[in-house]
C-alpha positions as YAML, in Angstrom:
chain: A
units: angstrom
residues:
- id: 1
  name: MET
  ca: [-25.70, -1.94, 12.43]
- id: 2
  name: ASN
  ca: [-27.52, 0.28, 9.60]
- id: 3
  name: SER
  ca: [-29.69, -1.93, 7.42]
- id: 4
  name: SER
  ca: [-27.87, -0.10, 4.80]
- id: 5
  name: PHE
  ca: [-25.61, -3.19, 4.85]
- id: 6
  name: GLN
  ca: [-27.05, -6.17, 3.10]
- id: 7
  name: PHE
  ca: [-25.07, -8.73, 0.91]
- id: 8
  name: THR
  ca: [-27.53, -10.45, -2.08]
- id: 9
  name: CYS
  ca: [-26.66, -13.29, -4.00]
- id: 10
  name: GLN
  ca: [-27.78, -13.14, -7.33]
- id: 11
  name: ALA
  ca: [-26.32, -16.31, -9.14]
- id: 12
  name: CYS
  ca: [-24.39, -19.67, -8.06]
- id: 13
  name: CYS
  ca: [-22.05, -21.64, -10.25]
- id: 14
  name: THR
  ca: [-23.83, -25.37, -10.10]
- id: 15
  name: ASP
  ca: [-20.00, -26.98, -10.66]
- id: 16
  name: SER
  ca: [-17.97, -24.55, -7.70]
- id: 17
  name: GLN
  ca: [-18.99, -22.41, -4.61]
- id: 18
  name: ALA
  ca: [-18.63, -19.35, -7.24]
- id: 19
  name: ARG
  ca: [-21.36, -16.54, -6.41]
- id: 20
  name: ALA
  ca: [-22.03, -13.54, -7.73]
- id: 21
  name: GLY
  ca: [-23.70, -11.00, -5.70]
- id: 22
  name: VAL
  ca: [-24.36, -7.17, -4.66]
- id: 23
  name: PHE
  ca: [-22.70, -5.89, -1.21]
- id: 24
  name: SER
  ca: [-24.74, -2.66, -0.29]
- id: 25
  name: THR
  ca: [-22.90, -0.08, 2.01]
- id: 26
  name: PRO
  ca: [-23.89, 3.67, 2.72]
- id: 27
  name: HIS
  ca: [-21.70, 4.73, -0.11]
- id: 28
  name: GLY
  ca: [-23.12, 2.71, -2.66]
- id: 29
  name: LYS
  ca: [-23.27, -0.78, -3.82]
- id: 30
  name: VAL
  ca: [-20.65, -3.49, -4.84]
- id: 31
  name: GLU
  ca: [-21.15, -5.89, -7.52]
- id: 32
  name: THR
  ca: [-19.18, -9.28, -6.08]
- id: 33
  name: PRO
  ca: [-16.93, -11.06, -7.10]
- id: 34
  name: ARG
  ca: [-14.64, -7.84, -7.37]
- id: 35
  name: PHE
  ca: [-11.19, -6.45, -7.05]
- id: 36
  name: MET
  ca: [-10.56, -3.67, -4.59]
- id: 37
  name: PRO
  ca: [-7.63, -1.34, -5.44]
- id: 38
  name: VAL
  ca: [-5.25, -0.22, -2.02]
- id: 39
  name: GLY
  ca: [-5.06, 3.13, -1.16]
- id: 40
  name: THR
  ca: [-2.87, 2.96, 1.39]
- id: 41
  name: LEU
  ca: [-2.59, 6.78, 2.69]
- id: 42
  name: ALA
  ca: [-5.93, 7.79, 1.20]
- id: 43
  name: THR
  ca: [-4.55, 7.37, -2.51]
- id: 44
  name: VAL
  ca: [-4.47, 5.12, -4.60]
- id: 45
  name: LYS
  ca: [-0.79, 5.93, -5.74]
- id: 46
  name: THR
  ca: [-0.66, 8.36, -8.77]
- id: 47
  name: VAL
  ca: [-3.92, 8.22, -10.17]
- id: 48
  name: THR
  ca: [-6.92, 10.51, -9.19]
- id: 49
  name: PRO
  ca: [-10.42, 9.13, -7.89]
- id: 50
  name: GLN
  ca: [-11.75, 10.58, -11.28]
- id: 51
  name: GLN
  ca: [-9.64, 8.10, -12.99]
- id: 52
  name: LEU
  ca: [-9.75, 5.17, -10.39]
- id: 53
  name: GLN
  ca: [-13.40, 5.63, -11.13]
- id: 54
  name: ALA
  ca: [-13.11, 5.11, -14.48]
- id: 55
  name: THR
  ca: [-11.34, 1.97, -14.08]
- id: 56
  name: GLY
  ca: [-14.77, 0.70, -12.70]
- id: 57
  name: ALA
  ca: [-13.25, 0.24, -9.17]
- id: 58
  name: GLN
  ca: [-16.23, 0.27, -6.75]
- id: 59
  name: MET
  ca: [-14.67, -0.08, -3.53]
- id: 60
  name: ILE
  ca: [-10.93, 1.05, -2.43]
- id: 61
  name: LEU
  ca: [-8.77, 0.29, 0.77]
- id: 62
  name: ALA
  ca: [-6.81, 2.68, 3.20]
- id: 63
  name: ASN
  ca: [-4.78, 1.65, 6.10]
- id: 64
  name: THR
  ca: [-5.22, 2.73, 9.58]
- id: 65
  name: TYR
  ca: [-1.89, 2.31, 10.94]
- id: 66
  name: HIS
  ca: [-0.39, 4.36, 8.52]
- id: 67
  name: LEU
  ca: [-3.13, 7.05, 8.57]
- id: 68
  name: HIS
  ca: [-2.96, 7.50, 12.22]
- id: 69
  name: LEU
  ca: [0.87, 8.14, 11.58]
- id: 70
  name: GLN
  ca: [-0.07, 10.77, 8.81]
- id: 71
  name: PRO
  ca: [-2.06, 12.71, 8.62]
- id: 72
  name: GLY
  ca: [-3.62, 11.80, 11.87]
- id: 73
  name: GLU
  ca: [-7.09, 10.45, 12.27]
- id: 74
  name: GLN
  ca: [-8.22, 13.57, 13.64]
- id: 75
  name: ILE
  ca: [-7.09, 15.86, 10.55]
- id: 76
  name: VAL
  ca: [-9.09, 13.44, 8.54]
- id: 77
  name: ALA
  ca: [-12.17, 13.54, 10.88]
- id: 78
  name: GLY
  ca: [-12.02, 17.15, 10.67]
- id: 79
  name: ALA
  ca: [-12.04, 17.38, 6.93]
- id: 80
  name: GLY
  ca: [-15.55, 15.04, 7.39]
- id: 81
  name: GLY
  ca: [-13.81, 11.70, 7.13]
- id: 82
  name: LEU
  ca: [-12.30, 9.55, 4.75]
- id: 83
  name: HIS
  ca: [-14.55, 9.97, 1.59]
- id: 84
  name: LYS
  ca: [-14.28, 13.92, 1.87]
- id: 85
  name: PHE
  ca: [-10.81, 13.89, 2.68]
- id: 86
  name: MET
  ca: [-9.70, 11.96, -1.06]
- id: 87
  name: ALA
  ca: [-12.99, 13.20, -2.77]
- id: 88
  name: TRP
  ca: [-13.77, 9.37, -3.04]
- id: 89
  name: ASN
  ca: [-17.60, 8.76, -3.06]
- id: 90
  name: GLY
  ca: [-17.72, 5.08, -3.48]
- id: 91
  name: PRO
  ca: [-17.24, 2.56, -0.03]
- id: 92
  name: ILE
  ca: [-14.04, 2.16, 1.66]
- id: 93
  name: LEU
  ca: [-12.41, -0.33, 3.88]
- id: 94
  name: THR
  ca: [-9.90, 0.36, 6.10]
- id: 95
  name: ASP
  ca: [-7.17, -2.61, 7.46]
- id: 96
  name: SER
  ca: [-7.29, -2.40, 11.24]
- id: 97
  name: GLY
  ca: [-3.27, -1.92, 11.54]
- id: 98
  name: GLY
  ca: [-3.14, -6.00, 12.00]
- id: 99
  name: PHE
  ca: [-1.12, -6.89, 9.38]
- id: 100
  name: GLN
  ca: [1.50, -4.20, 10.72]
- id: 101
  name: VAL
  ca: [1.70, -6.45, 13.48]
- id: 102
  name: PHE
  ca: [3.52, -9.13, 11.02]
- id: 103
  name: SER
  ca: [5.07, -6.73, 8.41]
- id: 104
  name: LEU
  ca: [6.86, -4.89, 11.20]
- id: 105
  name: SER
  ca: [7.81, -7.59, 13.27]
- id: 106
  name: GLU
  ca: [11.30, -6.29, 14.29]
- id: 107
  name: LEU
  ca: [9.83, -2.61, 15.30]
- id: 108
  name: ARG
  ca: [7.12, -4.71, 17.77]
- id: 109
  name: LYS
  ca: [6.04, -6.01, 20.85]
- id: 110
  name: ILE
  ca: [2.86, -8.13, 21.05]
- id: 111
  name: THR
  ca: [1.12, -8.63, 24.52]
- id: 112
  name: GLU
  ca: [-2.58, -9.73, 25.23]
- id: 113
  name: ASN
  ca: [-3.25, -5.50, 25.53]
- id: 114
  name: GLY
  ca: [-1.81, -5.19, 22.05]
- id: 115
  name: VAL
  ca: [1.03, -4.38, 20.32]
- id: 116
  name: THR
  ca: [3.84, -1.73, 20.76]
- id: 117
  name: PHE
  ca: [5.46, -0.47, 17.76]
- id: 118
  name: ARG
  ca: [8.54, 1.77, 17.21]
- id: 119
  name: SER
  ca: [7.33, 4.00, 14.25]
- id: 120
  name: PRO
  ca: [9.73, 3.48, 11.51]
- id: 121
  name: ARG
  ca: [8.80, 7.13, 10.36]
- id: 122
  name: ASP
  ca: [10.60, 8.72, 13.60]
- id: 123
  name: GLY
  ca: [10.86, 6.29, 15.89]
- id: 124
  name: ARG
  ca: [8.53, 6.92, 18.39]
- id: 125
  name: ILE
  ca: [6.83, 4.59, 20.52]
- id: 126
  name: ILE
  ca: [3.13, 3.71, 19.26]
- id: 127
  name: GLU
  ca: [0.54, 1.22, 21.15]
- id: 128
  name: LEU
  ca: [-1.91, 0.10, 19.00]
- id: 129
  name: THR
  ca: [-5.05, -1.94, 20.96]
- id: 130
  name: PRO
  ca: [-8.24, -3.57, 19.37]
- id: 131
  name: GLU
  ca: [-9.65, -0.51, 20.95]
- id: 132
  name: LYS
  ca: [-7.45, 1.91, 19.59]
- id: 133
  name: SER
  ca: [-7.80, 0.35, 16.19]
- id: 134
  name: ILE
  ca: [-11.29, 0.64, 16.43]
- id: 135
  name: HIS
  ca: [-11.14, 4.36, 17.67]
- id: 136
  name: ILE
  ca: [-8.90, 5.35, 15.03]
- id: 137
  name: GLN
  ca: [-11.19, 3.46, 11.74]
- id: 138
  name: ASN
  ca: [-14.76, 5.58, 13.56]
- id: 139
  name: ALA
  ca: [-12.63, 8.43, 13.15]
- id: 140
  name: LEU
  ca: [-11.76, 7.45, 9.86]
- id: 141
  name: GLY
  ca: [-15.20, 6.58, 9.29]
- id: 142
  name: ALA
  ca: [-14.77, 3.67, 6.06]
- id: 143
  name: ASP
  ca: [-17.76, 1.61, 5.47]
- id: 144
  name: ILE
  ca: [-15.86, -1.76, 6.23]
- id: 145
  name: ILE
  ca: [-13.77, -1.53, 9.17]
- id: 146
  name: MET
  ca: [-11.46, -4.43, 10.26]
- id: 147
  name: ALA
  ca: [-10.89, -6.24, 13.37]
- id: 148
  name: PHE
  ca: [-7.89, -5.45, 14.72]
- id: 149
  name: ASP
  ca: [-6.02, -9.14, 14.45]
- id: 150
  name: GLU
  ca: [-2.41, -10.95, 14.79]
- id: 151
  name: CYS
  ca: [-1.41, -12.30, 11.82]
- id: 152
  name: PRO
  ca: [1.39, -15.13, 11.92]
- id: 153
  name: PRO
  ca: [4.29, -15.60, 9.84]
- id: 154
  name: TYR
  ca: [4.93, -18.38, 7.60]
- id: 155
  name: PRO
  ca: [6.51, -20.48, 8.45]
- id: 156
  name: ALA
  ca: [5.54, -20.98, 12.55]
- id: 157
  name: THR
  ca: [4.88, -23.62, 14.63]
- id: 158
  name: ARG
  ca: [1.47, -24.94, 15.50]
- id: 159
  name: GLU
  ca: [1.54, -23.67, 19.02]
- id: 160
  name: GLU
  ca: [2.45, -19.65, 17.84]
- id: 161
  name: VAL
  ca: [-0.31, -19.96, 15.29]
- id: 162
  name: GLU
  ca: [-2.83, -21.48, 17.86]
- id: 163
  name: LEU
  ca: [-1.89, -18.52, 20.57]
- id: 164
  name: ALA
  ca: [-2.23, -15.82, 17.61]
- id: 165
  name: THR
  ca: [-5.27, -17.39, 16.83]
- id: 166
  name: GLU
  ca: [-6.86, -17.63, 20.00]
- id: 167
  name: ARG
  ca: [-5.42, -13.87, 20.35]
- id: 168
  name: THR
  ca: [-7.25, -12.64, 17.54]
- id: 169
  name: TYR
  ca: [-10.59, -14.06, 18.74]
- id: 170
  name: ARG
  ca: [-10.35, -12.60, 22.05]
- id: 171
  name: TRP
  ca: [-9.30, -9.02, 20.46]
- id: 172
  name: LEU
  ca: [-12.36, -9.24, 18.10]
- id: 173
  name: LYS
  ca: [-14.71, -9.68, 20.97]
- id: 174
  name: ARG
  ca: [-12.98, -6.36, 22.66]
- id: 175
  name: CYS
  ca: [-13.26, -4.90, 18.94]
- id: 176
  name: ILE
  ca: [-17.11, -5.36, 19.18]
- id: 177
  name: SER
  ca: [-17.38, -3.74, 22.00]
- id: 178
  name: ALA
  ca: [-15.22, -0.83, 21.13]
- id: 179
  name: HIS
  ca: [-17.31, -0.18, 18.12]
- id: 180
  name: GLN
  ca: [-19.50, 3.15, 18.06]
- id: 181
  name: ARG
  ca: [-20.69, 3.31, 14.83]
- id: 182
  name: GLU
  ca: [-23.63, 1.85, 13.09]
- id: 183
  name: ASP
  ca: [-23.10, 3.32, 9.62]
- id: 184
  name: GLN
  ca: [-19.09, 1.22, 9.91]
- id: 185
  name: ALA
  ca: [-19.48, -2.58, 9.05]
- id: 186
  name: LEU
  ca: [-17.24, -4.54, 11.53]
- id: 187
  name: PHE
  ca: [-15.24, -7.56, 9.41]
- id: 188
  name: GLY
  ca: [-14.08, -10.76, 11.76]
- id: 189
  name: ILE
  ca: [-10.78, -11.85, 10.43]
- id: 190
  name: VAL
  ca: [-10.03, -15.59, 10.24]
- id: 191
  name: GLN
  ca: [-6.51, -16.70, 11.06]
- id: 192
  name: GLY
  ca: [-5.42, -20.01, 11.53]
- id: 193
  name: GLY
  ca: [-2.13, -20.06, 9.52]
- id: 194
  name: VAL
  ca: [-1.65, -23.35, 7.20]
- id: 195
  name: PHE
  ca: [-3.20, -25.75, 9.79]
- id: 196
  name: LEU
  ca: [-6.68, -26.27, 8.50]
- id: 197
  name: ASP
  ca: [-8.21, -27.70, 11.58]
- id: 198
  name: LEU
  ca: [-7.71, -24.22, 13.35]
- id: 199
  name: ARG
  ca: [-8.70, -22.18, 10.76]
- id: 200
  name: GLN
  ca: [-12.29, -24.17, 10.29]
- id: 201
  name: GLU
  ca: [-12.25, -23.57, 14.28]
- id: 202
  name: ALA
  ca: [-11.74, -20.02, 14.20]
- id: 203
  name: ALA
  ca: [-14.15, -19.73, 11.00]
- id: 204
  name: VAL
  ca: [-17.11, -21.49, 13.25]
- id: 205
  name: SER
  ca: [-16.15, -19.29, 16.66]
- id: 206
  name: LEU
  ca: [-16.44, -15.96, 14.47]
- id: 207
  name: ARG
  ca: [-19.61, -17.25, 12.39]
- id: 208
  name: GLU
  ca: [-21.34, -17.66, 16.25]
- id: 209
  name: LEU
  ca: [-20.86, -13.74, 16.70]
- id: 210
  name: ASP
  ca: [-22.77, -12.92, 13.73]
- id: 211
  name: LEU
  ca: [-21.00, -10.17, 12.15]
- id: 212
  name: PRO
  ca: [-21.64, -8.04, 8.84]
- id: 213
  name: GLY
  ca: [-18.96, -9.74, 7.11]
- id: 214
  name: TYR
  ca: [-16.01, -11.83, 7.27]
- id: 215
  name: ALA
  ca: [-12.39, -11.69, 5.75]
- id: 216
  name: ILE
  ca: [-9.85, -14.59, 5.58]
- id: 217
  name: GLY
  ca: [-6.33, -13.11, 6.90]
- id: 218
  name: GLY
  ca: [-3.25, -14.39, 7.15]
- id: 219
  name: VAL
  ca: [-2.68, -15.81, 3.38]
- id: 220
  name: SER
  ca: [0.08, -14.53, 1.08]
- id: 221
  name: VAL
  ca: [2.69, -14.02, 3.65]
- id: 222
  name: GLY
  ca: [5.27, -16.33, 2.33]
- id: 223
  name: GLU
  ca: [3.32, -19.84, 2.19]
- id: 224
  name: PRO
  ca: [3.57, -21.37, -1.34]
- id: 225
  name: SER
  ca: [0.11, -20.46, -3.71]
- id: 226
  name: GLU
  ca: [-0.98, -24.77, -3.26]
- id: 227
  name: LEU
  ca: [-1.15, -23.88, 0.63]
- id: 228
  name: ILE
  ca: [-3.05, -20.68, 0.09]
- id: 229
  name: GLU
  ca: [-5.89, -22.63, -2.13]
- id: 230
  name: LYS
  ca: [-5.75, -25.60, 0.56]
- id: 231
  name: ILE
  ca: [-6.38, -22.60, 3.21]
- id: 232
  name: VAL
  ca: [-9.53, -20.75, 1.28]
- id: 233
  name: ARG
  ca: [-11.04, -23.59, 0.05]
- id: 234
  name: ALA
  ca: [-11.51, -25.40, 3.64]
- id: 235
  name: THR
  ca: [-12.36, -22.04, 5.12]
- id: 236
  name: ALA
  ca: [-14.28, -20.05, 2.93]
- id: 237
  name: PRO
  ca: [-17.18, -22.66, 2.97]
- id: 238
  name: MET
  ca: [-17.56, -22.71, 6.67]
- id: 239
  name: LEU
  ca: [-18.37, -18.51, 6.53]
- id: 240
  name: PRO
  ca: [-21.72, -17.68, 6.48]
- id: 241
  name: ALA
  ca: [-23.08, -18.09, 2.96]
- id: 242
  name: GLU
  ca: [-25.84, -14.62, 3.64]
- id: 243
  name: LYS
  ca: [-22.70, -12.78, 4.45]
- id: 244
  name: PRO
  ca: [-19.60, -11.21, 2.21]
- id: 245
  name: ARG
  ca: [-16.30, -13.07, 2.50]
- id: 246
  name: TYR
  ca: [-13.55, -10.97, 1.56]
- id: 247
  name: LEU
  ca: [-9.61, -12.67, 0.85]
- id: 248
  name: MET
  ca: [-7.34, -10.30, 1.97]
- id: 249
  name: GLY
  ca: [-3.77, -9.12, -0.13]
- id: 250
  name: VAL
  ca: [-4.52, -11.22, -2.83]
- id: 251
  name: GLY
  ca: [-4.84, -10.24, -6.51]
- id: 252
  name: THR
  ca: [-3.17, -12.66, -9.15]
- id: 253
  name: TYR
  ca: [-5.58, -14.21, -11.80]
- id: 254
  name: ARG
  ca: [-5.12, -17.64, -9.94]
- id: 255
  name: GLU
  ca: [-5.36, -16.63, -6.46]
- id: 256
  name: MET
  ca: [-8.40, -14.99, -7.36]
- id: 257
  name: VAL
  ca: [-10.08, -17.46, -9.44]
- id: 258
  name: GLN
  ca: [-9.56, -20.10, -7.07]
- id: 259
  name: ALA
  ca: [-10.91, -18.42, -4.13]
- id: 260
  name: ILE
  ca: [-13.70, -17.47, -6.13]
- id: 261
  name: ALA
  ca: [-14.42, -21.15, -6.71]
- id: 262
  name: ALA
  ca: [-13.92, -21.69, -3.08]
- id: 263
  name: GLY
  ca: [-17.10, -19.14, -2.67]
- id: 264
  name: VAL
  ca: [-15.14, -15.59, -1.77]
- id: 265
  name: ASP
  ca: [-16.46, -12.65, -3.04]
- id: 266
  name: LEU
  ca: [-13.98, -9.49, -2.44]
- id: 267
  name: PHE
  ca: [-10.54, -9.35, -2.95]
- id: 268
  name: ASP
  ca: [-7.41, -6.35, -2.56]
- id: 269
  name: CYS
  ca: [-3.75, -6.39, -3.42]
- id: 270
  name: VAL
  ca: [-1.33, -3.60, -3.91]
- id: 271
  name: ILE
  ca: [0.12, -5.01, -7.18]
- id: 272
  name: PRO
  ca: [-1.46, -3.44, -9.92]
- id: 273
  name: THR
  ca: [0.15, -0.03, -8.57]
- id: 274
  name: ARG
  ca: [3.38, -1.35, -7.58]
- id: 275
  name: TRP
  ca: [4.13, -3.24, -10.45]
- id: 276
  name: ALA
  ca: [3.19, -0.15, -12.71]
- id: 277
  name: ARG
  ca: [5.79, 1.83, -10.61]
- id: 278
  name: HIS
  ca: [8.29, -1.14, -11.81]
- id: 279
  name: GLY
  ca: [7.57, -0.66, -15.35]
- id: 280
  name: THR
  ca: [5.30, -3.74, -15.49]
- id: 281
  name: VAL
  ca: [1.52, -4.22, -16.81]
- id: 282
  name: VAL
  ca: [-1.06, -6.96, -17.16]
- id: 283
  name: VAL
  ca: [-1.93, -7.73, -20.75]
- id: 284
  name: GLY
  ca: [-4.09, -10.99, -21.67]
- id: 285
  name: GLY
  ca: [-2.94, -12.58, -18.23]
- id: 286
  name: GLU
  ca: [0.96, -12.19, -18.90]
- id: 287
  name: ARG
  ca: [3.19, -9.81, -17.25]
- id: 288
  name: TRP
  ca: [5.26, -7.44, -19.10]
- id: 289
  name: ASN
  ca: [8.23, -5.49, -18.84]
- id: 290
  name: LEU
  ca: [7.78, -2.29, -20.77]
- id: 291
  name: LYS
  ca: [11.44, -1.55, -20.12]
- id: 292
  name: ASN
  ca: [12.18, -4.05, -22.84]
- id: 293
  name: ALA
  ca: [13.90, -3.08, -26.08]
- id: 294
  name: ARG
  ca: [11.09, -4.50, -28.44]
- id: 295
  name: PHE
  ca: [8.47, -2.34, -27.22]
- id: 296
  name: ARG
  ca: [10.61, 1.10, -27.98]
- id: 297
  name: GLU
  ca: [9.65, 0.78, -31.37]
- id: 298
  name: ASP
  ca: [6.00, -0.45, -31.17]
- id: 299
  name: PHE
  ca: [3.34, 2.03, -32.00]
- id: 300
  name: THR
  ca: [0.40, -0.67, -31.49]
- id: 301
  name: PRO
  ca: [-1.72, 0.08, -28.26]
- id: 302
  name: LEU
  ca: [-1.03, -1.38, -25.26]
- id: 303
  name: ASP
  ca: [-3.73, -3.72, -25.41]
- id: 304
  name: GLU
  ca: [-5.96, -3.45, -28.09]
- id: 305
  name: SER
  ca: [-9.25, -5.40, -26.67]
- id: 306
  name: CYS
  ca: [-8.75, -2.69, -23.52]
- id: 307
  name: ASP
  ca: [-11.02, 0.25, -23.06]
- id: 308
  name: CYS
  ca: [-9.27, 2.24, -20.58]
- id: 309
  name: TYR
  ca: [-7.81, 5.58, -20.87]
- id: 310
  name: THR
  ca: [-4.08, 4.24, -21.61]
- id: 311
  name: CYS
  ca: [-5.25, 1.77, -24.00]
- id: 312
  name: GLN
  ca: [-7.11, 4.00, -26.18]
- id: 313
  name: ASN
  ca: [-5.05, 6.83, -26.21]
- id: 314
  name: PHE
  ca: [-0.75, 5.79, -26.07]
- id: 315
  name: THR
  ca: [1.27, 3.23, -27.84]
- id: 316
  name: ARG
  ca: [3.54, 0.55, -26.11]
- id: 317
  name: ALA
  ca: [6.55, 3.01, -27.88]
- id: 318
  name: TYR
  ca: [5.54, 5.89, -25.74]
- id: 319
  name: LEU
  ca: [4.53, 4.02, -22.13]
- id: 320
  name: CYS
  ca: [8.48, 2.40, -22.74]
- id: 321
  name: HIS
  ca: [9.76, 5.78, -23.33]
- id: 322
  name: LEU
  ca: [7.83, 6.80, -20.20]
- id: 323
  name: VAL
  ca: [9.34, 4.12, -18.03]
- id: 324
  name: ARG
  ca: [12.66, 3.95, -19.58]
- id: 325
  name: THR
  ca: [12.97, 7.86, -18.38]
- id: 326
  name: ARG
  ca: [10.62, 7.60, -15.24]
- id: 327
  name: GLU
  ca: [8.42, 10.09, -15.99]
- id: 328
  name: ILE
  ca: [5.62, 10.08, -13.28]
- id: 329
  name: LEU
  ca: [3.12, 10.14, -16.18]
- id: 330
  name: GLY
  ca: [4.16, 6.47, -17.05]
- id: 331
  name: TYR
  ca: [3.34, 5.28, -13.39]
- id: 332
  name: THR
  ca: [0.15, 7.21, -13.70]
- id: 333
  name: LEU
  ca: [-0.92, 5.20, -17.00]
- id: 334
  name: LEU
  ca: [0.22, 1.93, -16.15]
- id: 335
  name: SER
  ca: [-1.50, 2.10, -12.76]
- id: 336
  name: ILE
  ca: [-4.60, 2.57, -14.49]
- id: 337
  name: HIS
  ca: [-4.25, 0.06, -16.94]
- id: 338
  name: ASN
  ca: [-3.19, -2.55, -14.47]
- id: 339
  name: ILE
  ca: [-6.26, -1.65, -12.06]
- id: 340
  name: THR
  ca: [-8.67, -1.78, -14.86]
- id: 341
  name: GLU
  ca: [-7.33, -5.33, -15.92]
- id: 342
  name: LEU
  ca: [-7.93, -6.59, -12.80]
- id: 343
  name: VAL
  ca: [-11.40, -5.20, -12.28]
- id: 344
  name: ARG
  ca: [-12.47, -5.86, -15.33]
- id: 345
  name: PHE
  ca: [-11.05, -9.84, -14.56]
- id: 346
  name: THR
  ca: [-13.39, -10.15, -11.97]
- id: 347
  name: GLN
  ca: [-16.41, -8.29, -13.68]
- id: 348
  name: ARG
  ca: [-15.75, -11.26, -16.34]
- id: 349
  name: ILE
  ca: [-16.33, -13.78, -13.98]
- id: 350
  name: ARG
  ca: [-19.38, -12.32, -12.35]
- id: 351
  name: GLU
  ca: [-20.98, -12.40, -15.91]
- id: 352
  name: ALA
  ca: [-19.70, -15.98, -16.81]
- id: 353
  name: ILE
  ca: [-21.41, -17.03, -13.18]
- id: 354
  name: PHE
  ca: [-24.28, -15.59, -14.29]
- id: 355
  name: ARG
  ca: [-23.95, -17.74, -17.42]
- id: 356
  name: ASP
  ca: [-23.27, -20.75, -15.42]
- id: 357
  name: SER
  ca: [-20.06, -21.18, -17.35]
- id: 358
  name: PHE
  ca: [-17.51, -19.90, -14.78]
- id: 359
  name: THR
  ca: [-15.52, -23.50, -14.33]
- id: 360
  name: GLU
  ca: [-15.39, -23.83, -18.35]
- id: 361
  name: ASP
  ca: [-14.55, -20.03, -19.06]
- id: 362
  name: PHE
  ca: [-12.06, -20.25, -16.36]
- id: 363
  name: ALA
  ca: [-10.43, -23.37, -16.61]
- id: 364
  name: GLN
  ca: [-6.76, -22.46, -17.20]
- id: 365
  name: TRP
  ca: [-6.91, -20.56, -13.98]
- id: 366
  name: LEU
  ca: [-8.79, -23.71, -12.21]
- id: 367
  name: ALA
  ca: [-5.96, -26.09, -13.72]
- id: 368
  name: PRO
  ca: [-3.27, -27.41, -10.69]
- id: 369
  name: THR
  ca: [-0.30, -25.58, -13.04]
- id: 370
  name: PRO
  ca: [-1.37, -22.50, -15.04]
- id: 371
  name: SER
  ca: [0.62, -21.22, -17.78]
- id: 372
  name: SER
  ca: [0.72, -17.59, -16.58]
- id: 373
  name: LEU
  ca: [-0.62, -14.86, -13.95]
...
């Protein structure tokens, strides 16, 4: 692996497992803990790369399965890789397509060799194996690539989860053998459903493979937040302290604070742009629906304390107007604010860890029943 991949822990919380660090990649550094916006199809929806950079985002995501369907990894590779194709100069992480094993359950068949999908786009049959996933990701050229895994649903029996977890480990070893590029870091994914002993056993097995980073997968797939918290709290400390830890598919304030307290460094979620497309924004930890009539004649900024482009230039009344008339600019402006808000939230946590005031400053999110997001 390229020596430019390195994780350095800079500060630790004395009252929890929270830590602040820096993860170095060939396309720049990521200061942790950090929220990462999702750009499934090589675009964070409605936001330009320049606008995205202004939000404070440092690393973004793209999806292997969807980019394989359209436009195809050969086209992306022909453009010089994902970074050039989408004009994003910072670090990029690609999901393996393993989540589609879960989300497209009615369109796929799992075998030991891999997964056969019926494309929801045109109905053609697609076979995705660990080797194929890595081949696609090698062609896409992201800095961080994920191992192909089987994400069991919730609820599932212990036997079903055990089989999926064991298969995920076997697939990981095939991913390692197939991986061809030293300028890409391959992360393994810990599965195990809601069974903490399976999670811990999987974490120990993956740790022995000495990978450049580790992810906790298979959460936020339908289980209650209390179970997510227990899973993360039991799993994260089992992963190497000298490597970055990534919690997949999580992005609410409470989930991130709880996970950071357990020692997690990186997060991703589609909610900033998804909420924006439904007229929803995050302000001070609360979710607001800007379609609400109370905003129609409110000529104050969305959030006076926010320095994002949206809050510095537009009123709540204007944003309400855009949302009500379904103007595309509204989706862009709300996405800019929501992404800025989540990135800034993790930046504030990072600063609190350096002050060793994390558990005090974010106590409301560490409490068993928080009052908001």
